[in-house]
Structures are given as C-alpha cells and as structure tokens.
XYZ file of C-alpha atoms in Angstrom:
724
model
C 0.160 0.077 -0.050
C 1.190 3.447 -0.729
C 2.750 4.945 2.481
C 0.889 8.197 2.030
C -2.272 6.425 2.655
C -1.407 4.302 5.653
C -2.015 6.890 8.391
C -5.135 7.973 6.702
C -6.597 4.623 6.626
C -5.837 3.902 10.078
C -7.355 7.233 11.229
C -10.361 6.389 9.208
C -10.915 3.088 10.709
C -10.911 4.564 14.242
C -13.190 7.591 13.397
C -16.858 6.835 14.668
C -19.388 7.093 12.128
C -21.219 9.848 13.874
C -20.062 12.472 16.305
C -21.393 11.997 19.842
C -23.026 14.935 21.451
C -24.887 14.473 24.659
C -28.255 12.742 24.342
C -30.164 15.859 25.219
C -31.908 18.708 23.234
C -30.072 21.501 21.830
C -32.046 23.861 24.022
C -30.932 22.114 27.166
C -27.208 23.206 26.605
C -27.443 26.149 24.275
C -25.368 29.184 25.462
C -24.229 27.251 28.776
C -20.651 28.366 28.155
C -21.590 32.133 27.569
C -22.066 34.843 30.318
C -25.540 35.689 28.778
C -28.601 36.967 30.438
C -29.373 33.914 32.036
C -26.044 33.650 33.590
C -26.353 37.278 34.720
C -29.623 36.780 36.293
C -27.921 34.121 38.507
C -24.583 35.855 39.332
C -25.411 39.646 39.047
C -27.679 41.937 41.065
C -30.589 43.709 39.358
C -29.046 47.121 39.437
C -25.783 45.740 37.787
C -27.738 43.992 35.007
C -29.590 47.059 34.447
C -26.243 49.042 33.890
C -25.071 46.511 31.443
C -28.280 46.370 29.513
C -28.404 50.023 29.354
C -24.838 50.112 27.999
C -25.636 47.284 25.429
C -29.056 48.566 24.269
C -28.650 52.012 24.781
C -25.199 52.757 23.849
C -24.601 54.426 27.218
C -21.121 54.335 28.993
C -20.824 51.763 31.560
C -20.349 53.058 35.068
C -16.908 52.145 36.295
C -18.469 51.092 39.482
C -20.146 48.281 37.779
C -17.070 46.700 36.505
C -16.216 45.407 39.866
C -19.657 43.762 40.394
C -19.570 42.192 36.812
C -16.016 40.844 37.483
C -17.064 39.118 40.741
C -20.135 37.456 39.117
C -18.064 36.482 35.975
C -15.344 34.885 38.164
C -17.884 32.779 40.186
C -19.644 31.724 37.097
C -16.605 30.644 35.364
C -15.222 29.029 38.506
C -18.390 27.068 38.855
C -17.769 25.664 35.407
C -14.051 24.654 36.167
C -12.351 27.607 34.826
C -8.874 28.559 36.119
C -7.791 31.176 33.687
C -9.121 34.272 31.764
C -7.990 36.132 28.822
C -8.767 39.522 26.831
C -9.667 38.216 23.237
C -9.031 40.713 20.554
C -8.720 41.029 16.819
C -5.456 42.535 15.736
C -4.707 43.592 12.128
C -3.298 40.197 11.432
C -6.799 39.156 10.335
C -7.009 36.465 13.118
C -7.452 36.730 16.869
C -5.136 37.045 19.711
C -5.328 36.094 23.649
C -2.943 36.186 26.625
C -4.005 33.811 29.372
C -3.817 34.777 33.114
C -4.654 32.719 36.067
C -7.231 33.659 38.553
C -4.591 32.367 41.128
C -2.962 35.270 43.006
C -0.319 33.979 45.535
C -0.070 35.785 48.903
C 2.910 35.971 51.148
C 2.305 33.003 53.265
C 2.779 30.276 50.768
C -0.916 30.077 49.520
C -3.107 31.896 47.061
C -6.607 33.081 46.500
C -8.504 33.446 43.102
C -8.713 36.914 42.129
C -10.416 38.891 39.231
C -11.175 42.488 39.761
C -13.196 45.114 37.815
C -9.765 46.690 36.718
C -8.585 43.507 35.204
C -11.878 42.970 33.348
C -12.190 46.537 31.993
C -8.635 47.103 30.821
C -5.358 45.398 30.277
C -1.896 46.339 28.839
C -0.403 44.007 26.343
C 2.733 44.112 24.238
C 1.712 45.836 21.073
C 5.060 45.939 19.404
C 4.768 42.673 17.579
C 1.380 43.232 16.007
C 0.994 45.002 12.693
C 0.546 48.841 13.148
C 1.353 50.363 9.861
C 3.796 52.687 11.132
C 1.317 54.002 13.933
C 4.085 53.373 16.223
C 7.739 52.348 16.531
C 8.844 48.747 17.217
C 10.335 49.889 20.547
C 6.912 51.474 21.734
C 5.412 48.511 23.273
C 2.339 49.499 24.885
C -1.187 48.566 23.745
C -4.443 48.413 25.502
C -7.303 46.058 25.426
C -10.643 47.362 26.834
C -13.728 45.159 27.427
C -16.550 45.167 25.012
C -19.741 44.548 27.166
C -22.053 44.289 24.165
C -20.246 40.783 23.254
C -20.568 38.240 26.225
C -17.587 36.541 27.874
C -17.449 32.806 26.649
C -15.601 29.772 27.983
C -13.340 27.219 25.898
C -11.513 24.547 27.915
C -10.216 26.031 31.288
C -10.291 29.736 30.093
C -12.759 32.564 30.155
C -12.359 34.872 27.053
C -13.483 38.488 27.287
C -14.072 40.231 23.798
C -12.127 43.491 23.764
C -10.906 46.243 21.504
C -7.255 46.794 21.091
C -5.719 50.413 20.837
C -2.189 51.891 20.785
C -0.633 53.903 23.500
C -1.791 57.160 21.685
C -5.404 55.989 21.105
C -5.326 54.781 17.490
C -7.199 51.458 16.920
C -4.884 48.393 16.216
C -7.779 46.002 15.555
C -10.835 45.299 13.700
C -13.360 45.569 16.501
C -12.980 49.209 17.518
C -13.695 50.450 13.937
C -16.460 48.150 13.364
C -18.204 49.359 16.533
C -17.721 52.792 15.487
C -19.159 52.139 12.140
C -22.275 50.239 13.563
C -22.891 53.368 15.788
C -22.575 55.642 12.834
C -24.975 53.471 10.630
C -27.528 53.042 13.492
C -27.645 56.807 14.145
C -27.932 57.713 10.666
C -30.610 54.859 9.986
C -32.601 56.307 12.930
C -32.462 59.836 11.601
C -34.023 58.749 8.143
C -36.516 56.472 9.872
C -37.817 59.554 11.619
C -38.984 60.738 8.372
C -41.502 57.856 8.285
C -42.959 58.291 11.855
C -41.632 54.993 12.858
C -41.718 54.387 16.636
C -38.648 52.625 17.960
C -35.848 53.022 20.576
C -32.892 51.847 18.684
C -31.898 50.770 15.228
C -29.773 47.384 14.785
C -27.334 46.418 12.208
C -27.436 42.797 11.336
C -25.194 40.354 9.792
C -25.564 36.649 8.663
C -22.342 35.038 7.435
C -21.865 31.888 5.288
C -18.515 30.200 5.917
C -17.163 28.159 3.169
C -14.149 25.861 3.643
C -12.313 22.787 2.539
C -11.393 19.628 4.521
C -8.500 17.282 3.577
C -6.962 14.531 5.469
C -4.392 15.847 7.939
C -1.787 13.243 6.963
C -1.947 14.172 3.268
C -1.694 17.807 4.332
C 1.415 17.291 6.298
C 3.056 15.788 3.176
C 2.347 18.949 1.141
C 4.934 21.606 2.305
C 3.025 24.262 0.163
C -0.212 23.568 1.998
C 1.718 23.779 5.426
C 3.440 27.187 4.610
C 0.909 28.915 2.396
C -2.508 26.894 2.869
C -2.630 26.590 -1.017
C -1.271 24.168 -3.406
C 1.492 25.920 -5.244
C 1.643 22.968 -7.828
C -0.678 20.234 -8.634
C -2.129 18.897 -11.833
C -6.015 18.912 -11.891
C -7.688 15.662 -11.117
C -9.482 13.942 -14.062
C -12.560 14.070 -12.037
C -13.135 17.226 -9.726
C -16.485 19.287 -9.813
C -17.630 18.710 -13.462
C -20.459 16.471 -12.898
C -21.792 18.642 -10.059
C -22.684 15.685 -7.899
C -21.061 17.073 -4.892
C -23.089 20.253 -4.433
C -25.755 19.713 -1.664
C -25.003 15.816 -2.018
C -25.048 13.434 1.031
C -22.654 14.746 3.602
C -19.723 11.988 3.841
C -19.905 10.305 7.235
C -16.615 11.504 8.555
C -17.376 14.945 7.755
C -20.796 14.706 9.369
C -19.033 13.421 12.542
C -16.864 16.598 12.450
C -19.926 18.887 11.681
C -21.912 17.409 14.745
C -19.086 18.085 17.016
C -18.562 21.330 15.723
C -22.116 22.136 16.241
C -22.212 21.020 19.717
C -19.378 23.347 20.739
C -20.756 26.170 18.895
C -24.127 25.755 20.544
C -22.639 25.594 23.928
C -21.069 29.179 22.962
C -24.274 30.501 22.047
C -23.573 30.525 18.140
C -26.741 29.887 16.338
C -25.608 27.551 13.694
C -28.505 26.648 11.310
C -27.177 25.378 7.944
C -24.585 22.800 6.986
C -24.102 21.191 3.384
C -21.729 20.240 0.624
C -20.547 22.974 -1.610
C -19.580 22.847 -5.244
C -16.004 21.624 -5.106
C -15.044 18.205 -3.959
C -14.265 18.178 -0.130
C -15.836 21.756 0.243
C -18.458 22.467 2.717
C -20.518 25.290 4.196
C -21.670 26.243 7.579
C -24.054 29.250 8.246
C -25.819 30.609 11.405
C -28.999 32.677 11.828
C -28.226 36.371 11.347
C -27.257 38.339 14.386
C -26.351 41.900 15.547
C -23.256 42.476 13.673
C -20.640 42.972 16.323
C -21.567 39.711 17.888
C -21.749 38.065 14.554
C -18.258 38.841 13.592
C -17.155 37.597 17.019
C -19.021 34.288 16.492
C -17.537 33.838 13.008
C -13.918 34.093 14.492
C -14.796 31.811 17.215
C -16.327 29.319 14.841
C -13.101 29.462 12.631
C -11.119 28.740 15.727
C -13.293 25.827 16.751
C -13.229 24.319 13.304
C -9.407 24.018 13.400
C -9.260 22.369 16.816
C -12.243 19.939 16.116
C -10.992 19.109 12.458
C -7.625 17.897 14.090
C -9.713 15.422 16.364
C -11.309 13.975 13.230
C -8.112 13.589 11.337
C -8.755 16.627 9.094
C -7.120 19.906 8.263
C -9.471 22.668 7.598
C -8.557 24.968 4.856
C -9.816 28.707 4.813
C -7.691 29.909 2.033
C -9.840 31.169 -0.933
C -8.310 28.930 -3.487
C -6.365 26.016 -2.089
C -6.771 24.062 -5.227
C -6.469 25.183 -8.887
C -9.191 24.308 -11.283
C -11.927 23.877 -8.745
C -14.122 26.509 -6.985
C -12.635 28.464 -4.321
C -14.144 29.632 -1.045
C -15.857 32.748 0.106
C -17.719 34.221 3.124
C -20.945 35.735 2.081
C -21.949 38.459 4.277
C -25.888 38.996 4.452
C -26.366 42.681 5.518
C -29.396 44.371 6.797
C -30.664 47.194 9.136
C -33.725 46.927 11.482
C -35.159 48.318 14.627
C -35.954 46.882 18.141
C -39.591 46.718 17.021
C -39.013 44.202 14.311
C -38.793 46.597 11.203
C -36.527 45.516 8.471
C -35.833 48.551 6.270
C -34.905 46.199 3.193
C -38.455 44.676 3.466
C -41.093 46.098 0.946
C -44.259 47.173 2.823
C -48.053 47.177 2.371
C -48.563 50.803 2.589
C -47.159 53.786 0.644
C -45.045 55.132 3.735
C -43.592 51.652 4.146
C -42.623 51.392 0.303
C -41.407 54.813 0.551
C -39.125 53.748 3.348
C -38.031 50.627 1.485
C -36.998 52.682 -1.394
C -35.100 55.219 0.596
C -32.940 52.739 1.972
C -32.281 50.796 -1.119
C -31.130 53.813 -3.158
C -29.014 55.006 -0.510
C -27.381 51.642 -0.504
C -26.824 51.659 -4.290
C -25.440 54.905 -4.148
C -23.189 53.961 -1.322
C -22.025 51.065 -3.464
C -21.504 53.466 -6.347
C -19.743 56.287 -4.575
C -17.389 53.892 -2.745
C -17.086 50.741 -4.973
C -13.199 51.126 -4.667
C -12.940 50.893 -0.938
C -15.580 48.170 -0.920
C -13.392 46.239 -3.244
C -10.224 46.954 -1.288
C -11.870 45.775 1.797
C -12.307 42.143 0.273
C -8.997 42.145 -1.775
C -6.135 40.205 -0.600
C -3.406 37.969 -1.945
C -5.517 34.925 -1.444
C -8.711 36.160 -2.466
C -7.344 37.568 -5.783
C -7.080 33.999 -6.894
C -10.889 33.747 -6.570
C -12.367 37.007 -7.682
C -13.040 37.316 -11.385
C -13.023 33.446 -11.748
C -16.182 31.841 -13.197
C -16.945 30.805 -9.560
C -17.256 33.889 -7.717
C -18.171 37.599 -8.062
C -16.036 39.594 -10.287
C -13.359 42.187 -9.147
C -15.973 44.797 -10.207
C -18.433 46.125 -7.554
C -21.883 46.170 -8.909
C -25.270 45.503 -7.596
C -28.122 43.205 -8.669
C -31.613 44.564 -7.579
C -33.932 42.532 -10.009
C -36.037 43.752 -12.704
C -39.057 44.503 -10.654
C -37.188 46.760 -8.162
C -35.505 48.560 -11.064
C -38.781 48.927 -12.644
C -40.308 50.370 -9.519
C -37.439 52.710 -9.032
C -37.857 53.980 -12.629
C -41.468 54.613 -12.021
C -40.759 56.722 -9.013
C -38.877 59.027 -11.483
C -42.276 59.904 -12.885
C -43.383 60.919 -9.242
C -45.342 57.886 -8.169
C -44.761 55.607 -5.104
C -44.430 52.304 -6.815
C -45.839 49.194 -5.156
C -43.782 46.085 -4.837
C -45.976 43.106 -5.926
C -46.274 40.336 -3.308
C -44.948 36.782 -3.846
C -46.794 35.051 -6.613
C -47.973 31.348 -6.620
C -47.166 29.013 -9.187
C -48.244 25.469 -9.928
C -45.540 22.823 -10.670
C -48.170 20.619 -12.545
C -48.322 17.879 -9.920
C -51.619 17.337 -8.027
C -49.827 16.059 -4.941
C -47.769 19.251 -4.809
C -49.331 22.534 -3.410
C -48.787 25.691 -5.129
C -45.333 27.359 -4.591
C -44.843 30.899 -3.710
C -42.063 32.588 -5.753
C -40.042 35.648 -4.616
C -40.231 38.847 -6.589
C -36.552 38.603 -7.791
C -34.336 35.719 -8.850
C -30.941 35.496 -7.460
C -27.694 36.493 -9.354
C -24.835 34.541 -8.211
C -22.379 36.353 -10.466
C -23.251 39.676 -8.507
C -20.847 40.817 -5.909
C -23.639 42.879 -3.987
C -27.130 41.310 -4.493
C -30.397 42.177 -3.293
C -31.849 38.914 -2.003
C -35.356 39.617 -0.760
C -35.008 41.431 2.338
C -31.149 42.095 2.802
C -28.140 42.790 0.509
C -25.509 39.883 0.150
C -21.978 41.037 -0.091
C -20.686 37.912 -1.810
C -17.088 38.911 -2.518
C -15.764 38.525 0.928
C -12.952 35.839 1.056
C -13.314 32.829 3.371
C -10.174 33.397 5.302
C -11.066 37.270 6.157
C -12.363 38.870 9.153
C -15.714 39.895 7.833
C -15.411 43.096 10.052
C -13.321 44.681 7.375
C -15.785 44.845 4.571
C -18.625 45.527 7.080
C -16.717 48.576 8.272
C -16.416 50.018 4.754
C -20.015 49.240 3.972
C -21.536 50.707 7.344
C -19.586 53.723 6.870
C -20.365 54.210 3.212
C -24.131 53.785 3.978
C -24.143 56.125 6.929
C -22.566 58.869 4.892
C -25.397 58.362 2.205
C -28.029 58.295 4.781
C -26.834 61.445 6.255
C -26.938 63.161 2.851
C -30.493 61.783 2.186
C -31.857 63.255 5.411
C -29.923 66.621 4.736
C -31.420 66.816 1.186
C -35.059 65.956 2.234
C -34.854 68.568 5.132
C -33.685 71.062 2.528
C -36.523 70.377 0.207
C -39.001 70.551 3.127
C -37.516 73.922 4.239
C -37.949 75.099 0.581
C -41.648 74.386 1.038
C -42.114 70.941 -0.317
C -44.304 68.321 1.155
C -42.476 65.701 2.952
C -43.527 62.777 0.699
C -42.636 64.826 -2.540
C -39.313 65.693 -0.813
C -38.473 62.060 -0.142
C -39.549 61.034 -3.716
C -37.451 63.686 -5.145
C -34.320 62.592 -3.234
C -35.032 58.920 -4.104
C -35.050 59.979 -7.714
C -31.845 62.109 -7.590
C -30.005 59.191 -5.870
C -31.208 56.543 -8.382
C -30.428 58.629 -11.471
C -26.821 59.364 -9.901
C -26.051 55.719 -9.109
C -28.054 53.662 -11.693
C -25.014 52.724 -13.529
C -23.830 50.421 -10.602
C -26.967 48.361 -11.065
C -26.120 45.227 -13.470
C -28.458 42.231 -13.562
C -26.624 40.269 -16.201
C -23.617 37.681 -16.208
C -20.990 39.342 -14.077
C -18.539 36.525 -15.480
C -18.594 37.698 -19.095
C -16.027 39.620 -20.938
C -18.744 41.820 -22.218
C -19.594 43.152 -18.692
C -15.912 44.157 -18.097
C -16.044 46.293 -21.270
C -19.410 47.704 -20.251
C -18.294 48.332 -16.683
C -15.402 50.412 -17.931
C -17.670 52.416 -20.230
C -19.861 52.998 -17.190
C -17.018 54.545 -15.259
C -16.889 51.768 -12.643
C -13.558 50.743 -10.951
C -12.261 47.836 -12.839
C -8.691 47.665 -11.473
C -7.447 44.028 -10.727
C -3.935 44.662 -9.275
C -4.028 44.068 -5.691
C -1.472 46.734 -4.731
C -3.415 49.331 -6.720
C -6.764 48.390 -5.376
C -5.294 49.078 -1.774
C -4.644 52.775 -2.974
C -8.424 53.294 -2.467
C -7.901 53.576 1.258
C -5.892 56.735 0.740
C -8.374 58.354 -1.760
C -9.965 61.724 -0.655
C -13.414 60.354 -0.828
C -12.435 57.388 1.342
C -10.850 59.722 3.904
C -13.799 62.067 3.857
C -16.114 59.120 4.444
C -14.511 57.684 7.387
C -13.570 60.899 9.023
C -17.110 62.314 8.567
C -18.654 59.277 10.218
C -16.088 59.214 12.848
C -14.950 55.722 12.120
C -11.335 56.107 11.228
C -8.791 58.779 11.008
C -6.495 59.623 8.137
C -3.489 58.204 10.108
C -5.608 55.043 10.874
C -6.261 54.642 7.143
C -2.811 55.219 6.079
C -1.696 52.549 8.683
C -4.127 49.918 7.292
C -3.095 50.587 3.579
C 0.757 50.117 4.665
C -0.224 46.925 6.519
C -2.239 45.553 3.559
C 0.721 46.145 1.260
C 3.105 44.544 3.719
C 0.870 41.565 4.086
C 0.685 41.085 0.422
C 4.343 41.182 -0.063
C 5.116 38.762 2.863
C 2.639 36.309 1.518
C 4.002 36.424 -1.892
C 7.499 36.194 -0.660
C 6.643 33.041 1.421
C 4.903 31.552 -1.662
C 7.803 32.267 -4.041
C 10.581 30.839 -1.645
C 8.313 27.715 -0.708
C 7.820 26.992 -4.348
C 11.447 27.567 -5.088
C 12.434 25.222 -2.138
C 9.933 22.508 -3.209
C 10.973 22.607 -6.906
C 14.537 22.396 -5.997
C 14.443 19.813 -3.116
C 11.255 17.677 -4.077
C 10.568 17.976 -7.849
C 13.779 18.407 -9.729
C 15.589 15.467 -7.908
C 12.742 13.135 -8.790
C 12.431 14.503 -12.360
C 16.164 14.202 -13.174
C 16.297 10.791 -11.554
C 13.605 9.517 -13.810
C 15.187 11.063 -16.747
C 18.261 9.365 -15.944
C 16.349 5.958 -15.708
C 14.808 6.742 -19.267
C 18.167 7.541 -20.653
C 19.700 4.509 -19.217
C 16.957 2.512 -20.874
C 17.438 3.989 -24.172
C 21.213 3.231 -23.919
C 20.585 -0.234 -22.982
C 18.314 -0.900 -25.865
C 20.943 0.097 -28.408
C 22.896 -2.977 -27.409
C 20.052 -5.421 -28.380
C 18.438 -3.691 -31.336
C 19.386 -2.878 -34.785
C 19.516 0.727 -35.992
C 16.052 0.801 -37.573
C 14.259 -1.024 -34.734
C 16.271 1.170 -32.102
C 14.930 4.400 -33.481
C 11.561 3.198 -33.740
C 11.539 1.634 -30.086
C 13.019 4.674 -28.352
C 11.196 7.499 -30.117
C 8.701 7.935 -27.370
C 11.306 7.662 -24.548
C 13.671 10.150 -26.447
C 10.490 12.614 -26.600
C 9.817 12.192 -22.869
C 13.628 12.725 -22.232
C 13.469 16.027 -24.070
C 10.282 17.241 -22.517
C 11.725 16.493 -18.985
C 14.896 18.488 -20.047
C 12.846 21.516 -21.335
C 10.846 21.585 -18.028
C 13.716 20.978 -15.706
C 15.560 23.956 -17.399
C 12.801 26.190 -17.305
C 12.090 25.398 -13.526
C 15.622 25.886 -12.716
C 16.110 29.033 -14.537
C 12.774 30.685 -13.402
C 13.111 29.754 -9.851
C 16.605 31.491 -9.817
C 15.046 34.587 -11.550
C 12.133 34.743 -9.215
C 14.147 34.454 -5.943
C 16.546 37.109 -7.410
C 13.699 39.612 -7.696
C 12.399 38.840 -4.145
C 15.986 39.450 -2.667
C 16.229 42.574 -4.842
C 13.389 44.426 -3.489
C 13.722 43.992 0.102
C 14.503 47.546 0.793
C 11.706 49.033 -1.367
C 8.696 50.942 -0.182
C 5.858 48.555 0.835
C 3.724 49.814 -1.983
C 6.449 49.498 -4.712
C 7.561 46.226 -3.447
C 3.913 44.969 -3.582
C 3.558 46.203 -7.240
C 6.826 44.324 -8.090
C 5.419 41.127 -6.558
C 2.158 41.527 -8.534
C 3.758 42.418 -11.840
C 6.905 40.353 -11.690
C 6.786 37.562 -9.221
C 3.187 36.290 -9.763
C 3.838 35.397 -13.418
C 6.882 33.123 -12.319
C 4.639 31.441 -9.836
C 2.178 30.524 -12.618
C 5.001 29.692 -14.943
C 6.924 27.550 -12.729
C 3.675 25.732 -11.519
C 2.746 24.984 -15.321
C 6.231 23.234 -15.708
C 5.823 21.222 -12.549
C 2.473 20.167 -13.340
C 3.646 18.964 -16.770
C 6.309 16.892 -15.132
C 3.562 15.261 -12.808
C 2.100 13.755 -16.026
C 5.227 12.306 -17.091
C 7.183 11.215 -14.154
C 6.394 7.740 -12.724
C 3.316 8.053 -10.348
C 5.329 5.843 -7.823
C 8.119 8.206 -7.704
C 6.184 11.340 -7.432
C 7.044 12.912 -4.017
C 3.705 14.851 -3.245
C 0.054 13.723 -2.843
C -1.740 14.495 -5.976
C -5.207 16.189 -6.283
C -6.886 12.912 -7.004
C -5.837 11.701 -3.646
C -6.349 14.992 -1.517
C -9.804 16.002 -2.946
C -12.074 13.216 -2.108
C -12.706 12.154 1.616
C -11.708 8.676 2.202
C-alpha cells in the first residue's frame, strides 16, 4: 500500500460514524458556556444587570463602579464551570485573533493563593503591542497597547479559560484592531438610520445592524496535508495537476454529507451551541471536499465575534477527526474557491427591516429610500468596498467563473429596477407580493415565488430582504468589509436626510421631498446596477464604459484607502482617522508582500528539493533504458523503439531547465526588492513574481504527468480532493 495512505486509513478506521454530542436537546445546553442574560440573572444583581443592559442596548457608557460587580459575578460563574484562567480576546490587524491567558490564582505572602479577578482586570489590560501590525502608527520599541472590555459581546468559555472580547488600541489611542472601527461604524450607521426612519414616523428605541455570514471551507486528510509543504506554509497548493474528476459532474453540491465529515460537523455544532452561536445550516459545496456552515443572522458585532470563534473551533475539532480545515480562498487550482458571503441588513428593536417592502405607501417609500441609499453607497465607494475584500489569497478567486468579479456592482432585479424607474415619474411604486405558481403535480401544493431571482455572479446582490456582499474571502475577518459598507451607508443616509430637510425647508411636502431625493439618488447611481452575467468579458467592457472601478492589481486596489473620498467618508462618520487609514494601507501592502514572498520561496524550495531531483532521476532511468536498448536492437528498430522515450527525455529536459532558471530569476527579484517602499514592493510582486509562480507551476504540473506516479513525492489532487 502507498505509504501516504497508511496513516489516513488507520485514522479512518478509528473514527466513529457519527459524532457523539450528549443525548439531550440543543435547547438544554445552548449558551451554557456564555455569560449571557441567564447567567447574569444568577450571578449579578438587578442594578448591575440594568447598567449592562443600558450600555448594550442604549449605547450608554458603562459606569466604572459596575465593572467590579460584573467581574465578581463572572469569576464565580467561570469557576463554577471549572475555569482557572481568563484572557482578553481581541482582533489585531493580522486578520486572526489574539489572547494572553492569566490565572485567577493570586499568590499571597504565606505560601498560599486566592482566586482574584477585579473590575480593573476585566475592564482594561496592557499587552505588548510591538509585534502586531501597526502600519507605522508606532515604533517597534513602543510596546504599550491596551485591550478594553466590550460589554456588548459576552464573555465565553473554551476549555479552562474565560475569554473576554475586547478592543485593542495603541498608547496614543489609534485602533490597532478590527473591532474598534467596526463598533464605530455600527454606531454611525444606527444613528444615521434612525435619523432617516424619523421621516416616516417610525416608533422605536434603537436601530440594529445585522449580519449573517456563510462560511465556506475545505477539509482534507491531515496526513496528506502534512506531506504537502506548500499547504503547510501557504495554505494553498503551489503545484498540482487537476484531477480528471473534480466538480464537473456537479454531484458534490448539496449531496449526502460524507460520514466522517458529518461527525466533524456534529461535534462542531455541539461546541458552537454551547457558545451560543446559532448555527443553522450545513451542506456540501460545489467543489469536492468543500463545505459550508451558516448561522441565523445576529447583531453585527456579535456575528463577527461568532464567526472568528467558529473558525477557531473548526481548526481544533478538525484535528480530532483527522482533518485539516483550509480557509484559503483558492487552495486547489481548477476547482471553485471559498468565500464568506455577508448578508447585511438594518432593522429596529420593534422588528422593522428597512429592506422589506411594505404594504402601505409609507412603508414602500421607506424601503426605496434605504435601497437607493445603499446603491449610491456602493456606487460612490465601490473602490474601497473592493479594497476591503481584496487580498493576496482572494485575488485567486475574484473574477474567476465561480465568484463575483473584481468589479463592484449590484443586482436588484427587474421589479425593483422598474419600480425605481416609476418613482422617476413622481409615483410611489408598489412592490408586488410573492406570486403562486403550480408545478403541474396534483400532490404538490402551489409554490410561492419571490419577486426577484438570485444572481450568483453579482458581488452585491439584493436577495429579498437584505443585501448579500458575496465577494468577501473565506479566510477574512468579515469586520473589514462591514466597516467599509456601514460607513459608506451612514454617509449616504446622512446626505439623504439633509437633502430631504432642505426640500422641506423650501416648502415641499415631506412625501414629495423624499420622492425627489430617491429619484436624484437613483439617477446618480443607476450605472452601478447590473443584472446580467458578471462573469462575461462583455460586462468588463461595459463596466469600464460606465466608469466603474475595474482595477484588478491588488496593490493598486489598496490605493483606495488613501483616496480623498474614502478619507472624507471615514472621518465624517468618525470611524477612522486619516492616520489609521494610512496605517491600514501600509499593513495590507506589507501583508501582500510577505505572503507572496513566502509563496515564492516555498515554491523554489519545493521545486529544487522535491521535484527536480525526482524528475532528473526519472530522466536518468529513461536515458539508461534508451542506452541499453541500443545493445540489443539494430539501428532501424532502435530508432523506432526509443522514439517515445527520447521525446519524454526532451520534455523532461525542457521543463527541468525552465523550472531551474525561473526559480533563480524569481528568488533574485525577491532578494532585490527587500528595501523598497511597501507599495512599490507589492507592485513588483504582483507584476513580476506572480507570473513566475504561474509559469513554474505549469512546468511542474507538466512533469507530474510524465514522471512515474510511484516516484512522485507529493500527494496528488485525486488523492486529496475526495474524503476517504
């Protein structure tokens, strides 16, 4: 048996058919490891609970005196569940999460200890910020960074540690994380939404911004992963010929979930439910070994935290089941990559969804007001929205015939487009209700069809009662695109309200003033609406004619963070300062460079130490065979018998020479540009190094089809892409 399968088969035999969550209802243990309202009722006084609720729901500053009471209650709750440590849990600009564990145990002078957790330790901690990306906001020798408790996201327990969600800021106050600007953007959008809703006489206490994420991912056998240095180093295969069977039969999508994968999913759901994460959906995705998990939508700040928690859980639980989970957007060439669709909506505490068409003229007017404001936000700030989802890894996925193109447009459907055109004539168009349709089978009742179809090629599509930002990459922190989207929308809603107020001041009736602004907004941004095939070359040409941003170079896309319109948007909504934007642009350029540098050096090492020795050894065997045949065959038979071998030898020689010379040239470029400015260096990586990565890969993949399979040193696609 091939040695690369021995460990996998052993693990497979020992894996149970199904996971083993407790024999109880989900509702019996849901949220048991979260300091939620049920835990607060048990461990906090009524007065303390009220202060926390006022902070969470009313946006009020939490009284410092409450922190001590909350800390005491949290400590007792955690210790009752066997917890011994606590950690401030934050989201640095690495894209992942960070934590430093401290023990509750506090020694005292007579050889003993007590468990201590004060309000001061809960509310704020100092951590070493020098090794986290800062984009020039601080010098390396300036080490202070501060984490500050976020009361709106509850503490949770994993293992023996209680984790406290926090923001992370520098000594001088700039945000060094994703949570702080996300919370600012949510506050800005909720405030702007409330202002516009006041035009329609809505009764509510607060607005809420919602997010529902859909997490796609790959699973492969851990033993095979360990035998692929490119996956270990970069999370994607830098070489590998396509399997003859991959996704072309379309038989994996929504197919029966493999038993090993189902066991993994069941364990994952069990752990997620204990953390109060409302997982709802699980299914096979399009590519082999690709799957998706999705929760019910939640308040955005909590939803982002839950996504990061789930990603961490997936890594840990996959190991238990003999898998490695891959979040890279394109780990395998030739099959679909992975995204993280972000379903975004705005509502009120009274149950109103501003993106749901209504039954009255006022409700429909409200619906169109928010839709056109969204479209105008996408039109005005499409560049920074694209920058918010762009990365070295997502660049492999965007624009391929599997994911939204690298052109930000919006699909709204014919009926909404027709209704907005009708508003141009001064009328309030009514959205038709869902329509019934028979399928022609007596036993099947009439189906209710939505007003709009779905366009999977659109990066920003209206899907019935929300917008779906489909361009986000699977490995990303979805806070990043949400920060940009919330801020862009807040800016447009502020302008919408200002224009309506101006028309009313001029003597227009309120309804006509709102209609006028809707018409102006839609005329201004109509070119961002596109309902056709976003994958087509014709759309790329048309988008350019419409004046939409069609840039595909990752380093140049990041320039959008420094555009004047972007700076105005973020500063006017108090989400990020100019220095914070400049820092992020530098961080993203540096990250792009580092990832490409790692890929280039990993590929060169793999080619030189794994591929070329095997290819040259096989070439030598062929040459030896050709030489030996000359001894036993006459000249005519010899030429005929060795023609194929000689052809293989020459092909091998060409590919070996190409790989050798191109690897040397590629590494020479990487070494030459080490001292360049981050942006200039990123441009060189994009323009000069990426083509070498593709060219070297083509040569290696060609060798894979020539060299004896028994000698090939790496697991192949056909071995990795199907769960055993």
